[in-house]
Tab-separated table of C-alpha atoms and ligand atoms in Angstrom:
chain	number	residue	atom	x	y	z
A	1	MET	CA	-3.166	0.322	17.292
A	2	LEU	CA	-0.758	-2.397	18.263
A	3	LYS	CA	-2.314	-4.591	15.659
A	4	ALA	CA	-2.078	-1.825	13.171
A	5	GLY	CA	1.547	-1.336	14.120
A	6	GLY	CA	2.204	-4.933	13.357
A	7	ALA	CA	0.396	-4.816	10.084
A	8	LEU	CA	2.164	-1.758	8.896
A	9	GLY	CA	5.428	-2.939	10.277
A	10	ALA	CA	5.382	-5.967	8.169
A	11	LEU	CA	5.610	-3.812	5.111
A	12	GLY	CA	9.080	-2.912	6.184
A	13	ALA	CA	10.218	-6.426	5.661
A	14	MET	CA	9.620	-6.169	1.983
A	15	ALA	CA	12.579	-4.064	1.167
A	16	VAL	CA	15.419	-5.210	-1.105
A	17	ALA	CA	19.071	-4.058	-1.272
A	18	ALA	CA	21.097	-1.977	-3.758
A	19	PRO	CA	23.711	-2.369	-6.448
A	20	ALA	CA	26.318	-0.278	-4.708
A	21	GLN	CA	26.194	-2.681	-1.812
A	22	GLY	CA	28.744	-5.118	-3.110
A	23	ARG	CA	31.227	-2.297	-3.514
A	24	VAL	CA	30.997	-0.951	0.028
A	25	PRO	CA	33.583	-2.869	2.059
A	26	TRP	CA	32.472	-4.567	5.243
A	27	THR	CA	34.422	-3.078	8.106
A	28	TRP	CA	31.902	-3.383	10.924
A	29	SER	CA	33.556	-5.348	13.695
A	30	ALA	CA	31.957	-8.474	15.134
A	31	ALA	CA	33.179	-7.221	18.521
A	32	GLY	CA	30.055	-5.033	18.451
A	33	SER	CA	27.738	-7.973	17.794
A	34	VAL	CA	25.632	-10.033	20.174
A	35	ALA	CA	28.205	-12.806	19.672
A	36	GLY	CA	30.993	-10.416	20.670
A	37	ARG	CA	33.344	-11.951	18.120
A	38	GLY	CA	33.371	-13.457	14.640
A	39	ALA	CA	35.442	-14.200	11.595
A	40	GLY	CA	34.680	-10.826	10.024
A	41	THR	CA	33.539	-12.430	6.742
A	42	ASP	CA	31.636	-9.970	4.559
A	43	PRO	CA	27.996	-11.087	4.973
A	44	ARG	CA	27.482	-10.196	1.311
A	45	TYR	CA	28.890	-13.654	0.646
A	46	VAL	CA	27.093	-15.518	3.407
A	47	TRP	CA	23.577	-16.904	2.987
A	48	ASP	CA	21.999	-19.670	5.118
A	49	ASP	CA	24.167	-22.785	5.213
A	50	GLU	CA	21.563	-24.880	6.944
A	51	ALA	CA	18.237	-23.847	5.455
A	52	ASP	CA	19.315	-23.271	1.834
A	53	PRO	CA	20.382	-26.806	0.841
A	54	LEU	CA	17.520	-28.274	2.820
A	55	VAL	CA	14.780	-26.213	1.143
A	56	ALA	CA	16.417	-26.623	-2.274
A	57	ALA	CA	16.157	-30.396	-1.745
A	58	LEU	CA	12.505	-30.100	-0.658
A	59	LEU	CA	11.732	-28.153	-3.837
A	60	ASP	CA	13.671	-30.536	-6.054
A	61	ARG	CA	12.007	-33.632	-4.671
A	62	GLY	CA	8.507	-32.114	-4.847
A	63	ASP	CA	7.903	-32.141	-1.091
A	64	VAL	CA	6.862	-28.492	-0.741
A	65	PRO	CA	3.060	-28.790	-1.255
A	66	ARG	CA	2.854	-31.523	1.388
A	67	VAL	CA	5.114	-29.603	3.764
A	68	ASN	CA	3.046	-26.422	3.329
A	69	GLN	CA	-0.101	-28.359	4.064
A	70	LEU	CA	1.379	-29.868	7.216
A	71	LEU	CA	2.842	-26.570	8.425
A	72	ALA	CA	-0.457	-24.719	7.951
A	73	GLY	CA	-1.556	-26.137	11.301
A	74	TRP	CA	1.691	-25.221	13.068
A	75	THR	CA	1.002	-21.754	14.422
A	76	LYS	CA	2.077	-21.444	18.080
A	77	ASN	CA	5.622	-21.197	19.382
A	78	GLY	CA	5.100	-23.941	21.941
A	79	GLN	CA	3.254	-26.318	19.622
A	80	PRO	CA	4.959	-29.587	18.661
A	81	LEU	CA	5.837	-29.884	14.974
A	82	PRO	CA	3.240	-31.793	12.967
A	83	ALA	CA	3.787	-35.496	12.355
A	84	GLY	CA	4.768	-36.489	8.838
A	85	LEU	CA	7.358	-33.799	8.057
A	86	PRO	CA	10.427	-35.040	6.185
A	87	THR	CA	13.029	-35.976	8.816
A	88	ASP	CA	15.701	-33.561	7.584
A	89	LEU	CA	13.230	-30.678	7.753
A	90	ARG	CA	11.933	-31.680	11.160
A	91	ASP	CA	15.469	-31.880	12.595
A	92	PHE	CA	16.321	-28.459	11.207
A	93	MET	CA	13.122	-26.862	12.471
A	94	GLU	CA	13.593	-28.280	15.962
A	95	ARG	CA	16.962	-26.539	16.086
A	96	ALA	CA	15.827	-23.368	14.346
A	97	ARG	CA	12.894	-22.778	16.709
A	98	GLN	CA	15.106	-22.553	19.823
A	99	LEU	CA	15.551	-19.082	21.276
A	100	PRO	CA	19.227	-18.082	21.403
A	101	SER	CA	21.041	-18.682	24.705
A	102	TRP	CA	21.347	-14.903	25.126
A	103	ALA	CA	17.571	-14.276	24.910
A	104	ASP	CA	16.548	-12.363	28.030
A	105	GLN	CA	12.933	-12.910	29.110
A	106	ARG	CA	12.967	-9.803	31.278
A	107	LYS	CA	13.924	-7.624	28.327
A	108	LEU	CA	11.333	-9.322	26.136
A	109	ALA	CA	8.672	-8.495	28.727
A	110	THR	CA	9.782	-4.849	28.780
A	111	ALA	CA	9.619	-4.828	24.981
A	112	VAL	CA	5.947	-5.776	25.238
A	113	GLU	CA	5.301	-2.736	27.427
A	114	PHE	CA	7.144	-0.540	24.952
A	115	ASN	CA	5.184	-1.922	21.996
A	116	GLU	CA	1.921	-1.281	23.799
A	117	LYS	CA	2.813	2.248	24.807
A	118	ARG	CA	4.212	3.189	21.434
A	119	GLY	CA	1.894	1.235	19.152
A	120	LEU	CA	0.647	4.287	17.295
A	121	TYR	CA	4.090	5.601	16.395
A	122	LEU	CA	5.386	2.123	15.644
A	123	GLY	CA	2.492	1.504	13.277
A	124	VAL	CA	3.163	4.647	11.318
A	125	LEU	CA	6.920	4.138	11.276
A	126	TYR	CA	6.984	0.453	10.388
A	127	GLY	CA	4.514	1.020	7.584
A	128	LEU	CA	5.530	4.287	6.085
A	129	ALA	CA	9.189	4.600	7.021
A	130	SER	CA	10.330	0.957	6.927
A	131	GLY	CA	7.711	-0.250	4.443
A	132	MET	CA	8.255	2.471	1.902
A	133	MET	CA	12.015	2.369	2.442
A	134	SER	CA	11.915	-1.216	1.228
A	135	THR	CA	11.006	0.064	-2.214
A	136	VAL	CA	14.297	1.975	-2.444
A	137	ILE	CA	16.463	-0.927	-1.334
A	138	PRO	CA	17.197	-2.212	-4.844
A	139	LYS	CA	18.049	-5.843	-4.078
A	140	GLU	CA	14.955	-6.257	-1.955
A	141	ALA	CA	12.691	-4.482	-4.441
A	142	ARG	CA	13.871	-6.765	-7.232
A	143	ALA	CA	13.571	-9.921	-5.155
A	144	VAL	CA	10.085	-9.038	-4.014
A	145	TYR	CA	8.956	-7.952	-7.459
A	146	TYR	CA	10.162	-11.029	-9.329
A	147	SER	CA	9.266	-13.633	-6.703
A	148	GLN	CA	5.919	-15.368	-6.590
A	149	GLY	CA	4.468	-12.920	-4.076
A	150	GLY	CA	5.305	-9.931	-6.287
A	151	ALA	CA	2.367	-10.771	-8.511
A	152	ASP	CA	-0.130	-10.335	-5.685
A	153	MET	CA	1.064	-7.594	-3.396
A	154	LYS	CA	-2.062	-7.577	-1.270
A	155	ASP	CA	-1.569	-11.181	-0.315
A	156	ARG	CA	2.140	-10.662	0.069
A	157	ILE	CA	1.675	-7.701	2.387
A	158	SER	CA	-0.801	-9.460	4.571
A	159	LYS	CA	1.706	-12.306	4.947
A	160	THR	CA	4.580	-9.995	5.650
A	161	ALA	CA	2.367	-8.006	8.004
A	162	LYS	CA	2.140	-11.066	10.159
A	163	LEU	CA	5.740	-10.709	11.317
A	164	GLY	CA	5.235	-7.089	12.307
A	165	TYR	CA	2.104	-8.049	14.155
A	166	ASP	CA	3.627	-11.060	15.891
A	167	ILE	CA	6.717	-9.244	17.180
A	168	GLY	CA	4.516	-6.557	18.721
A	169	ALA	CA	2.096	-9.001	20.299
A	170	ARG	CA	1.907	-9.421	24.061
A	171	ASN	CA	2.988	-13.073	23.896
A	172	ALA	CA	5.404	-12.674	20.947
A	173	TYR	CA	8.043	-15.164	22.077
A	174	GLN	CA	5.958	-17.002	24.666
A	175	PRO	CA	4.716	-20.551	24.016
A	176	ASP	CA	1.244	-19.250	23.062
A	177	GLY	CA	2.702	-16.536	20.787
A	178	GLU	CA	3.540	-16.870	17.101
A	179	MET	CA	6.754	-14.956	16.442
A	180	VAL	CA	9.025	-18.013	16.564
A	181	VAL	CA	6.824	-19.878	14.091
A	182	THR	CA	6.659	-16.874	11.790
A	183	CYS	CA	10.433	-16.432	11.832
A	184	VAL	CA	11.175	-20.094	11.177
A	185	LYS	CA	8.650	-20.223	8.317
A	186	THR	CA	10.097	-17.000	6.899
A	187	ARG	CA	13.577	-18.506	7.079
A	188	LEU	CA	12.285	-21.375	4.937
A	189	VAL	CA	10.642	-18.919	2.510
A	190	HIS	CA	13.884	-16.975	2.106
A	191	ALA	CA	15.787	-20.211	1.485
A	192	ALA	CA	13.255	-21.110	-1.221
A	193	VAL	CA	13.637	-17.675	-2.817
A	194	ARG	CA	17.418	-18.182	-2.958
A	195	HIS	CA	16.842	-21.383	-4.923
A	196	LEU	CA	14.055	-20.080	-7.150
A	197	LEU	CA	14.990	-16.527	-8.155
A	198	PRO	CA	18.221	-17.510	-9.934
A	199	LYS	CA	15.950	-19.492	-12.290
A	200	SER	CA	13.890	-16.376	-13.145
A	201	PRO	CA	14.994	-14.839	-16.462
A	202	GLN	CA	13.557	-11.441	-15.407
A	203	TRP	CA	15.333	-11.402	-12.050
A	204	THR	CA	18.583	-12.646	-13.563
A	205	GLN	CA	18.500	-9.841	-16.076
A	206	ALA	CA	17.729	-7.116	-13.529
A	207	ALA	CA	19.860	-8.329	-10.626
A	208	ASP	CA	23.517	-7.596	-9.972
A	209	GLU	CA	24.082	-10.816	-8.060
A	210	GLU	CA	23.689	-14.552	-8.533
A	211	ILE	CA	22.041	-15.516	-5.259
A	212	PRO	CA	19.624	-13.165	-3.484
A	213	ILE	CA	19.051	-12.465	0.224
A	214	SER	CA	22.585	-12.592	1.599
A	215	GLN	CA	23.128	-12.056	5.309
A	216	ARG	CA	24.177	-8.527	4.438
A	217	ASP	CA	20.845	-7.973	2.694
A	218	MET	CA	19.086	-9.381	5.731
A	219	MET	CA	20.806	-6.819	7.937
A	220	VAL	CA	19.990	-4.034	5.462
A	221	THR	CA	16.299	-4.869	5.718
A	222	TRP	CA	16.588	-5.333	9.463
A	223	HIS	CA	17.969	-1.782	9.757
A	224	SER	CA	15.081	-0.487	7.674
A	225	LEU	CA	12.904	-1.784	10.508
A	226	PRO	CA	14.042	-1.307	14.141
A	227	THR	CA	17.051	0.949	13.501
A	228	THR	CA	15.096	3.346	11.296
A	229	VAL	CA	12.153	3.323	13.692
A	230	MET	CA	14.338	4.064	16.711
A	231	GLN	CA	16.180	6.842	14.868
A	232	LYS	CA	12.839	8.540	14.194
A	233	LEU	CA	11.571	8.104	17.749
A	234	VAL	CA	14.774	9.676	19.031
A	235	ALA	CA	14.537	12.509	16.491
A	236	TRP	CA	10.960	13.146	17.586
A	237	LYS	CA	12.149	13.319	21.210
A	238	ILE	CA	9.741	10.637	22.368
A	239	PRO	CA	10.468	10.155	26.065
A	240	MET	CA	11.879	6.670	26.407
A	241	PRO	CA	13.485	4.983	29.419
A	242	ALA	CA	16.788	3.325	28.445
A	243	ALA	CA	15.425	-0.059	29.534
A	244	GLU	CA	12.578	0.212	27.009
A	245	SER	CA	14.765	1.228	24.135
A	246	THR	CA	17.173	-1.648	24.904
A	247	ALA	CA	14.271	-4.050	25.225
A	248	PHE	CA	12.857	-3.050	21.832
A	249	LEU	CA	16.278	-3.690	20.326
A	250	HIS	CA	16.454	-7.028	22.088
A	251	SER	CA	13.146	-8.253	20.657
A	252	TRP	CA	14.521	-7.532	17.189
A	253	GLN	CA	17.889	-9.147	17.974
A	254	VAL	CA	16.070	-12.344	18.897
A	255	GLY	CA	13.968	-12.018	15.738
A	256	ALA	CA	17.116	-11.647	13.626
A	257	HIS	CA	18.605	-14.795	15.143
A	258	LEU	CA	15.416	-16.766	14.471
A	259	LEU	CA	15.395	-15.523	10.872
A	260	GLY	CA	18.769	-17.204	10.446
A	261	ILE	CA	21.042	-14.169	10.731
A	262	ARG	CA	24.342	-15.113	12.345
A	263	ASP	CA	24.921	-13.688	15.803
A	264	GLU	CA	28.202	-12.150	14.662
A	265	TYR	CA	26.272	-9.768	12.384
A	266	ILE	CA	23.554	-8.757	14.871
A	267	PRO	CA	24.429	-5.458	16.590
A	268	ALA	CA	24.633	-5.594	20.383
A	269	SER	CA	23.605	-1.963	20.989
A	270	TRP	CA	21.890	0.936	19.273
A	271	SER	CA	25.194	2.678	18.683
A	272	GLU	CA	26.526	-0.434	16.966
A	273	ALA	CA	23.270	-0.719	15.005
A	274	ASN	CA	23.510	2.889	13.864
A	275	ALA	CA	27.128	2.405	12.827
A	276	GLN	CA	26.312	-0.740	10.846
A	277	ALA	CA	23.252	0.878	9.227
A	278	ALA	CA	25.359	3.832	8.099
A	279	GLN	CA	27.642	1.348	6.392
A	280	VAL	CA	25.144	-1.059	4.835
A	281	LEU	CA	21.755	0.647	4.541
A	282	THR	CA	22.191	4.326	3.787
A	283	PRO	CA	24.644	3.945	0.876
A	284	VAL	CA	22.508	1.399	-0.983
A	285	LEU	CA	19.237	3.335	-1.113
A	286	ALA	CA	18.346	3.994	-4.753
A	287	ALA	CA	15.489	3.978	-7.220
A	288	THR	CA	14.766	0.968	-9.413
A	289	PRO	CA	11.926	0.382	-11.897
A	290	GLU	CA	10.732	-2.464	-9.652
A	291	GLY	CA	10.781	-0.274	-6.520
A	292	ILE	CA	8.801	2.476	-8.266
A	293	LYS	CA	6.119	-0.026	-9.219
A	294	LEU	CA	6.030	-1.507	-5.718
A	295	ALA	CA	5.745	1.930	-4.113
A	296	ASP	CA	2.814	2.752	-6.343
A	297	ILE	CA	1.090	-0.495	-5.417
A	298	LEU	CA	1.655	0.173	-1.717
A	299	LEU	CA	0.294	3.709	-1.857
A	300	ASN	CA	-2.766	2.469	-3.701
A	301	LEU	CA	-3.566	-0.242	-1.190
A	302	GLY	CA	-6.173	1.893	0.535
A	303	SER	CA	-7.999	2.441	-2.742
A	304	SER	CA	-10.195	-0.571	-2.226
A	305	VAL	CA	-11.510	1.158	0.895
A	306	ASP	CA	-11.805	4.809	-0.124
A	307	GLY	CA	-11.032	4.847	-3.823
A	308	GLY	CA	-7.657	6.373	-2.954
A	309	VAL	CA	-9.250	9.780	-2.410
A	310	LEU	CA	-7.864	10.299	1.060
A	311	SER	CA	-5.578	7.360	1.680
A	312	LYS	CA	-3.201	7.860	-1.245
A	313	PRO	CA	-2.397	11.539	-0.602
A	314	ILE	CA	-2.021	10.951	3.124
A	315	LEU	CA	0.190	7.915	2.735
A	316	GLY	CA	2.253	9.707	0.104
A	317	ALA	CA	2.636	12.808	2.253
A	318	PHE	CA	3.649	10.733	5.265
A	319	THR	CA	6.215	8.913	3.196
A	320	ARG	CA	7.691	12.208	1.996
A	321	PHE	CA	7.682	13.550	5.528
A	322	LEU	CA	9.370	10.470	6.975
A	323	LEU	CA	11.851	9.618	4.234
A	324	GLY	CA	12.472	13.044	2.729
A	325	ASP	CA	12.048	14.702	-0.645
A	326	GLU	CA	14.828	12.799	-2.349
A	327	ILE	CA	13.412	9.329	-1.698
A	328	ALA	CA	9.844	10.532	-2.344
A	329	GLY	CA	11.093	11.821	-5.682
A	330	TRP	CA	12.778	8.510	-6.535
A	331	VAL	CA	9.519	6.611	-6.169
A	332	LYS	CA	7.561	9.382	-7.878
A	333	ILE	CA	5.335	10.386	-4.990
A	334	PRO	CA	3.513	13.583	-5.983
A	335	ARG	CA	3.690	16.662	-3.759
A	336	GLU	CA	0.547	17.200	-1.663
A	337	PRO	CA	-0.327	20.870	-1.251
A	338	VAL	CA	-2.416	20.300	1.874
A	339	TRP	CA	-0.789	17.379	3.612
A	340	ASP	CA	2.901	18.119	3.023
A	341	PRO	CA	2.909	21.508	4.796
A	342	LEU	CA	0.539	20.316	7.483
A	343	LEU	CA	2.829	17.436	8.420
A	344	ARG	CA	5.903	19.639	8.353
A	345	THR	CA	4.468	22.275	10.615
A	346	ALA	CA	2.158	20.341	12.907
A	347	TRP	CA	3.821	16.970	13.452
A	348	GLY	CA	6.288	18.250	16.068
A	349	PRO	CA	3.603	19.998	18.130
A	350	PHE	CA	1.320	16.965	17.686
A	351	ILE	CA	3.960	14.743	19.243
A	352	ALA	CA	4.625	17.275	21.947
A	353	VAL	CA	0.942	17.416	22.792
A	354	ARG	CA	0.615	13.664	22.828
A	355	GLU	CA	3.622	13.359	25.070
A	356	GLY	CA	2.334	16.026	27.406
A	357	LEU	CA	5.116	18.482	26.662
A	358	LEU	CA	2.709	21.200	25.660
A	359	PRO	CA	-0.180	22.348	27.841
A	360	LEU	CA	-3.207	20.457	26.570
A	361	PRO	CA	-5.941	23.130	26.798
A	362	GLY	CA	-4.328	25.497	24.325
A	363	ALA	CA	-3.477	22.846	21.757
A	364	PRO	CA	-5.126	23.608	18.442
A	365	GLU	CA	-7.797	21.192	17.395
A	366	SER	CA	-5.974	20.277	14.204
A	367	TYR	CA	-3.281	18.478	16.207
A	368	TRP	CA	-5.834	15.930	17.253
A	369	LEU	CA	-6.839	15.374	13.680
A	370	PHE	CA	-3.581	13.541	13.228
A	371	ASP	CA	-4.565	10.859	15.660
A	372	GLU	CA	-7.652	10.212	13.664
A	373	PHE	CA	-5.850	10.161	10.336
A	374	LEU	CA	-3.135	7.926	11.670
A	375	ARG	CA	-5.670	5.459	12.907
A	376	LYS	CA	-7.389	5.583	9.577
A	377	ALA	CA	-4.185	5.030	7.651
A	378	ALA	CA	-3.282	2.165	9.927
A	379	LEU	CA	-6.677	0.585	9.598
A	380	LEU	CA	-6.560	0.744	5.841
A	381	PHE	CA	-3.517	-1.429	5.936
A	382	LEU	CA	-4.843	-3.564	8.710
A	383	SER	CA	-7.874	-4.451	6.662
A	384	GLU	CA	-5.495	-6.198	4.293
A	385	ALA	CA	-3.964	-8.195	7.071
A	386	LYS	CA	-6.218	-11.142	7.535
A	387	PRO	CA	-4.894	-14.027	9.637
A	388	ILE	CA	-2.636	-15.669	7.197
A	389	ASN	CA	-0.361	-18.599	6.717
A	390	ILE	CA	3.172	-18.114	5.431
A	391	THR	CA	3.932	-20.781	2.834
A	392	ILE	CA	7.072	-21.839	1.009
A	393	PRO	CA	6.820	-20.642	-2.615
A	394	GLU	CA	7.321	-23.133	-5.429
A	395	THR	CA	7.666	-20.697	-8.300
A	396	ASN	CA	8.671	-17.158	-9.216
A	397	ARG	CA	6.411	-14.379	-10.436
A	398	PRO	CA	4.677	-15.643	-13.549
A	399	SER	CA	6.059	-13.668	-16.495
B	401	LIG	C1	9.224	-13.303	2.320
B	401	LIG	C2	10.283	-10.898	6.387
B	401	LIG	C3	14.582	-9.762	4.498
B	401	LIG	C4	12.830	-10.945	0.161
B	401	LIG	C5	9.166	-12.818	3.603
B	401	LIG	C6	8.127	-13.091	4.552
B	401	LIG	C7	8.404	-12.382	5.671
B	401	LIG	C8	9.642	-11.687	5.460
B	401	LIG	C9	7.576	-12.326	6.949
B	401	LIG	C10	6.966	-14.048	4.335
B	401	LIG	C11	5.884	-13.413	3.584
B	401	LIG	C12	5.505	-14.148	2.343
B	401	LIG	O1	5.635	-15.366	2.259
B	401	LIG	O2	5.059	-13.482	1.415
B	401	LIG	C13	11.592	-10.445	6.253
B	401	LIG	C14	12.387	-9.825	7.313
B	401	LIG	C15	13.601	-9.543	6.788
B	401	LIG	C16	13.564	-9.938	5.393
B	401	LIG	C17	11.877	-9.546	8.730
B	401	LIG	C18	14.829	-8.948	7.427
B	401	LIG	C19	14.977	-8.701	8.703
B	401	LIG	C20	14.458	-9.940	3.142
B	401	LIG	C21	15.446	-9.551	2.174
B	401	LIG	C22	14.945	-9.865	0.943
B	401	LIG	C23	13.637	-10.471	1.158
B	401	LIG	C24	16.777	-8.918	2.513
B	401	LIG	C25	15.555	-9.690	-0.407
B	401	LIG	C26	16.717	-9.150	-0.636
B	401	LIG	C27	11.727	-11.733	0.378
B	401	LIG	C28	11.011	-12.433	-0.669
B	401	LIG	C29	9.988	-13.153	-0.041
B	401	LIG	C30	10.083	-12.845	1.377
B	401	LIG	C31	11.339	-12.385	-2.151
B	401	LIG	C32	9.003	-14.135	-0.664
B	401	LIG	C33	7.958	-13.525	-1.502
B	401	LIG	C34	7.098	-14.587	-2.172
B	401	LIG	O3	7.463	-15.119	-3.188
B	401	LIG	O4	6.045	-14.871	-1.646
B	401	LIG	N1	10.084	-11.980	4.187
B	401	LIG	N2	12.326	-10.473	5.112
B	401	LIG	N3	13.382	-10.496	2.497
B	401	LIG	N4	11.139	-12.005	1.588
B	401	LIG	FE1	11.760	-11.310	3.351
């Protein structure tokens, strides 16, 4: 289930941000960040000073195929970088792979325990709350749709799934884990997208910005992942020691840093995260033609396994249940006469039973059905998530 959690979770990373975003002023104070202070610059106008010019140069001088080939063998956090990388890239990657000075190994170890205990819920939430939310974050939906990966969503999801899997793995940030590698490679991918998408006539026409994936967008997507997940776990009254909830946050703070987000934008606590999310995530959620198409592709992913007979209605109903009628309506998810009411009425008791809050013997059999369906839903996605190598794209979506 942990694996499944990772696979589903990765879907969450595919979200894109909305047009209203630029108009919402940035008032969140850096005093609430892991850095504790900062210039207060609106991250809407901050990208990645280090990675962007570097990757643009790699693309311009035709180095990317060779770099991708060399990096294919670089998979473990503790592994030396391969010989033969361009010097500027090597120097950057050596810096970028360092954990931040504030990384706390004790908290990261507690996060592992949390991920193991809560793998089932995390799988469902990453996939169907975060993942589907990404389709109503307009900037993300457009970037994903018009970038190279948008043309092959199966491949794209399996790649994105890797991050969700790696952060939940037992050795995530340890030398034999893969989360650091995944984050650094993703940072390079995002830098490439910033260089490539502005050359796409389709993206340029649809987008309301000149350069995609600002630091503000990064935080929007970040909130669609851990912040949204934690909000649901709290709403579902999942018993959670404070140390575990803080540790889960910490693993995502470290991930944000490794993805190139500045420390002054990374929230230091859940209350700061919730405050920032209310400012940058909630107001930008909206439907776009690209997001509607992506949502449809996501809900149909299980079709290769069961022809969509069971997977599509269940995934759709879960999405409606988790994100609400309004968002489900935006991405044109049909109402499900069986699954919608069942989730509404039985999900609370199901959780209560699982968490031992209700006496087990009297629990109706149907509550246990959920476990089975959740596993099935998770596995459908997992089957897409083969071990995969994240590569720097060289082009946009072919028109
Ligand atoms: C690629 C994760 C934010 C757009 C990726 C990949 C991962 C990832 C793991 C590599 C997968 C691949 O190569 O297909 C994340 C995480 C984010 C984040 C964890 C925030 C915490 C964003 C945002 C946008 C975005 C804000 C757009 C506004 C893209 C695009 C690609 C990509 C377009 C490349 C697709 C391609 O052409 O293959 N991201 N992402 N991401 N991401 Fe993100």
